[in-house]
């Protein structure tokens, strides 16, 4: 695998993991104050230890899910941009513009 493709897929996957983690953090920032303020209503009859387990599960699920989804999308976009349309359209124009002669 060329180094350019490897770095593209690696950075996209890491960005996906970070995006998933951020999405999960925003979800918790929205819900935890409600949970603390009125545990009887927002606690859903679950204990605090169960909520900590839910937190751990969400962190892992969102982080891994974000990495997998964005990593898969990066593979598809790599094929679209660099394999199928390598010498056509705007990519060809950009390459010609930035090629050192």
PDB file of C-alpha atoms in Angstrom:
ATOM      1  CA  UNK A   1       0.000   0.000   0.000  1.00  0.00           C
ATOM      2  CA  UNK A   2       1.463   3.375  -0.944  1.00  0.00           C
ATOM      3  CA  UNK A   3       2.377   5.611   1.983  1.00  0.00           C
ATOM      4  CA  UNK A   4       0.004   8.346   0.770  1.00  0.00           C
ATOM      5  CA  UNK A   5      -2.976   5.980   0.871  1.00  0.00           C
ATOM      6  CA  UNK A   6      -1.913   4.554   4.230  1.00  0.00           C
ATOM      7  CA  UNK A   7      -1.650   8.024   5.799  1.00  0.00           C
ATOM      8  CA  UNK A   8      -4.959   9.101   4.241  1.00  0.00           C
ATOM      9  CA  UNK A   9      -6.788   6.091   5.681  1.00  0.00           C
ATOM     10  CA  UNK A  10      -5.024   6.383   9.045  1.00  0.00           C
ATOM     11  CA  UNK A  11      -5.819  10.071   9.527  1.00  0.00           C
ATOM     12  CA  UNK A  12      -9.420   9.596   8.404  1.00  0.00           C
ATOM     13  CA  UNK A  13      -9.879   6.699  10.824  1.00  0.00           C
ATOM     14  CA  UNK A  14      -8.389   8.673  13.715  1.00  0.00           C
ATOM     15  CA  UNK A  15     -10.593  11.641  12.820  1.00  0.00           C
ATOM     16  CA  UNK A  16     -13.614   9.335  12.829  1.00  0.00           C
ATOM     17  CA  UNK A  17     -12.707   7.987  16.257  1.00  0.00           C
ATOM     18  CA  UNK A  18     -12.333  11.526  17.582  1.00  0.00           C
ATOM     19  CA  UNK A  19     -15.640  12.567  16.014  1.00  0.00           C
ATOM     20  CA  UNK A  20     -17.392   9.607  17.622  1.00  0.00           C
ATOM     21  CA  UNK A  21     -15.850  10.417  20.975  1.00  0.00           C
ATOM     22  CA  UNK A  22     -16.896  14.068  20.627  1.00  0.00           C
ATOM     23  CA  UNK A  23     -20.451  13.092  19.705  1.00  0.00           C
ATOM     24  CA  UNK A  24     -20.671  10.850  22.767  1.00  0.00           C
ATOM     25  CA  UNK A  25     -19.236  13.611  24.976  1.00  0.00           C
ATOM     26  CA  UNK A  26     -21.796  16.116  23.688  1.00  0.00           C
ATOM     27  CA  UNK A  27     -24.568  13.612  24.362  1.00  0.00           C
ATOM     28  CA  UNK A  28     -23.371  13.200  27.934  1.00  0.00           C
ATOM     29  CA  UNK A  29     -22.924  16.952  28.430  1.00  0.00           C
ATOM     30  CA  UNK A  30     -26.560  17.337  27.476  1.00  0.00           C
ATOM     31  CA  UNK A  31     -27.935  14.447  29.579  1.00  0.00           C
ATOM     32  CA  UNK A  32     -25.801  14.330  32.742  1.00  0.00           C
ATOM     33  CA  UNK A  33     -26.958  17.706  34.158  1.00  0.00           C
ATOM     34  CA  UNK A  34     -30.550  16.513  33.787  1.00  0.00           C
ATOM     35  CA  UNK A  35     -29.623  13.229  35.435  1.00  0.00           C
ATOM     36  CA  UNK A  36     -27.963  14.957  38.386  1.00  0.00           C
ATOM     37  CA  UNK A  37     -30.719  17.546  38.813  1.00  0.00           C
ATOM     38  CA  UNK A  38     -33.577  15.055  38.854  1.00  0.00           C
ATOM     39  CA  UNK A  39     -32.357  11.476  39.106  1.00  0.00           C
ATOM     40  CA  UNK A  40     -35.834  10.105  39.841  1.00  0.00           C
ATOM     41  CA  UNK A  41     -37.167  11.188  36.445  1.00  0.00           C
ATOM     42  CA  UNK A  42     -34.093  10.930  34.210  1.00  0.00           C
ATOM     43  CA  UNK A  43     -32.499   7.949  35.951  1.00  0.00           C
ATOM     44  CA  UNK A  44     -34.882   5.533  34.208  1.00  0.00           C
ATOM     45  CA  UNK A  45     -34.948   3.381  37.363  1.00  0.00           C
ATOM     46  CA  UNK A  46     -31.268   2.501  36.877  1.00  0.00           C
ATOM     47  CA  UNK A  47     -28.577   2.692  39.557  1.00  0.00           C
ATOM     48  CA  UNK A  48     -25.483   4.896  39.340  1.00  0.00           C
ATOM     49  CA  UNK A  49     -23.300   1.823  38.767  1.00  0.00           C
ATOM     50  CA  UNK A  50     -25.462   0.925  35.778  1.00  0.00           C
ATOM     51  CA  UNK A  51     -25.101   4.460  34.429  1.00  0.00           C
ATOM     52  CA  UNK A  52     -21.305   4.144  34.694  1.00  0.00           C
ATOM     53  CA  UNK A  53     -21.470   0.908  32.699  1.00  0.00           C
ATOM     54  CA  UNK A  54     -23.655   2.649  30.111  1.00  0.00           C
ATOM     55  CA  UNK A  55     -21.047   5.422  29.932  1.00  0.00           C
ATOM     56  CA  UNK A  56     -18.246   2.921  29.284  1.00  0.00           C
ATOM     57  CA  UNK A  57     -20.294   1.139  26.641  1.00  0.00           C
ATOM     58  CA  UNK A  58     -21.149   4.417  24.893  1.00  0.00           C
ATOM     59  CA  UNK A  59     -17.534   5.598  24.861  1.00  0.00           C
ATOM     60  CA  UNK A  60     -16.355   2.369  23.270  1.00  0.00           C
ATOM     61  CA  UNK A  61     -19.294   2.101  20.851  1.00  0.00           C
ATOM     62  CA  UNK A  62     -19.156   5.677  19.593  1.00  0.00           C
ATOM     63  CA  UNK A  63     -15.359   5.730  19.283  1.00  0.00           C
ATOM     64  CA  UNK A  64     -15.071   2.399  17.477  1.00  0.00           C
ATOM     65  CA  UNK A  65     -18.187   3.097  15.417  1.00  0.00           C
ATOM     66  CA  UNK A  66     -16.865   6.477  14.319  1.00  0.00           C
ATOM     67  CA  UNK A  67     -13.523   4.963  13.359  1.00  0.00           C
ATOM     68  CA  UNK A  68     -15.153   2.144  11.370  1.00  0.00           C
ATOM     69  CA  UNK A  69     -17.676   4.335   9.565  1.00  0.00           C
ATOM     70  CA  UNK A  70     -15.236   7.085   8.616  1.00  0.00           C
ATOM     71  CA  UNK A  71     -12.502   4.562   7.767  1.00  0.00           C
ATOM     72  CA  UNK A  72     -14.859   2.793   5.367  1.00  0.00           C
ATOM     73  CA  UNK A  73     -15.898   6.100   3.826  1.00  0.00           C
ATOM     74  CA  UNK A  74     -12.234   7.032   3.393  1.00  0.00           C
ATOM     75  CA  UNK A  75     -11.623   3.810   1.446  1.00  0.00           C
ATOM     76  CA  UNK A  76     -14.535   4.565  -0.856  1.00  0.00           C
ATOM     77  CA  UNK A  77     -13.473   8.171  -1.390  1.00  0.00           C
ATOM     78  CA  UNK A  78      -9.873   7.091  -2.046  1.00  0.00           C
ATOM     79  CA  UNK A  79     -11.069   4.814  -4.833  1.00  0.00           C
ATOM     80  CA  UNK A  80     -13.342   7.501  -6.231  1.00  0.00           C
ATOM     81  CA  UNK A  81     -10.783  10.310  -6.146  1.00  0.00           C
ATOM     82  CA  UNK A  82      -7.486   8.575  -6.838  1.00  0.00           C
ATOM     83  CA  UNK A  83      -8.389   5.414  -8.773  1.00  0.00           C
ATOM     84  CA  UNK A  84     -11.516   6.073 -10.831  1.00  0.00           C
ATOM     85  CA  UNK A  85     -11.007   9.783 -11.564  1.00  0.00           C
ATOM     86  CA  UNK A  86      -7.238   9.983 -11.394  1.00  0.00           C
ATOM     87  CA  UNK A  87      -6.625  11.649 -14.738  1.00  0.00           C
ATOM     88  CA  UNK A  88      -9.881  13.485 -15.299  1.00  0.00           C
ATOM     89  CA  UNK A  89     -11.600  16.709 -14.397  1.00  0.00           C
ATOM     90  CA  UNK A  90     -10.613  19.019 -11.597  1.00  0.00           C
ATOM     91  CA  UNK A  91      -8.099  16.598 -10.064  1.00  0.00           C
ATOM     92  CA  UNK A  92      -6.100  16.604 -13.292  1.00  0.00           C
ATOM     93  CA  UNK A  93      -6.212  20.404 -13.373  1.00  0.00           C
ATOM     94  CA  UNK A  94      -5.075  20.648  -9.753  1.00  0.00           C
ATOM     95  CA  UNK A  95      -2.229  18.204 -10.325  1.00  0.00           C
ATOM     96  CA  UNK A  96      -1.048  20.161 -13.342  1.00  0.00           C
ATOM     97  CA  UNK A  97      -1.249  23.390 -11.366  1.00  0.00           C
ATOM     98  CA  UNK A  98       0.836  22.129  -8.441  1.00  0.00           C
ATOM     99  CA  UNK A  99       3.343  19.921 -10.257  1.00  0.00           C
ATOM    100  CA  UNK A 100       6.865  21.273 -10.042  1.00  0.00           C
ATOM    101  CA  UNK A 101       8.542  21.392 -13.412  1.00  0.00           C
TER     102      UNK A 101
END
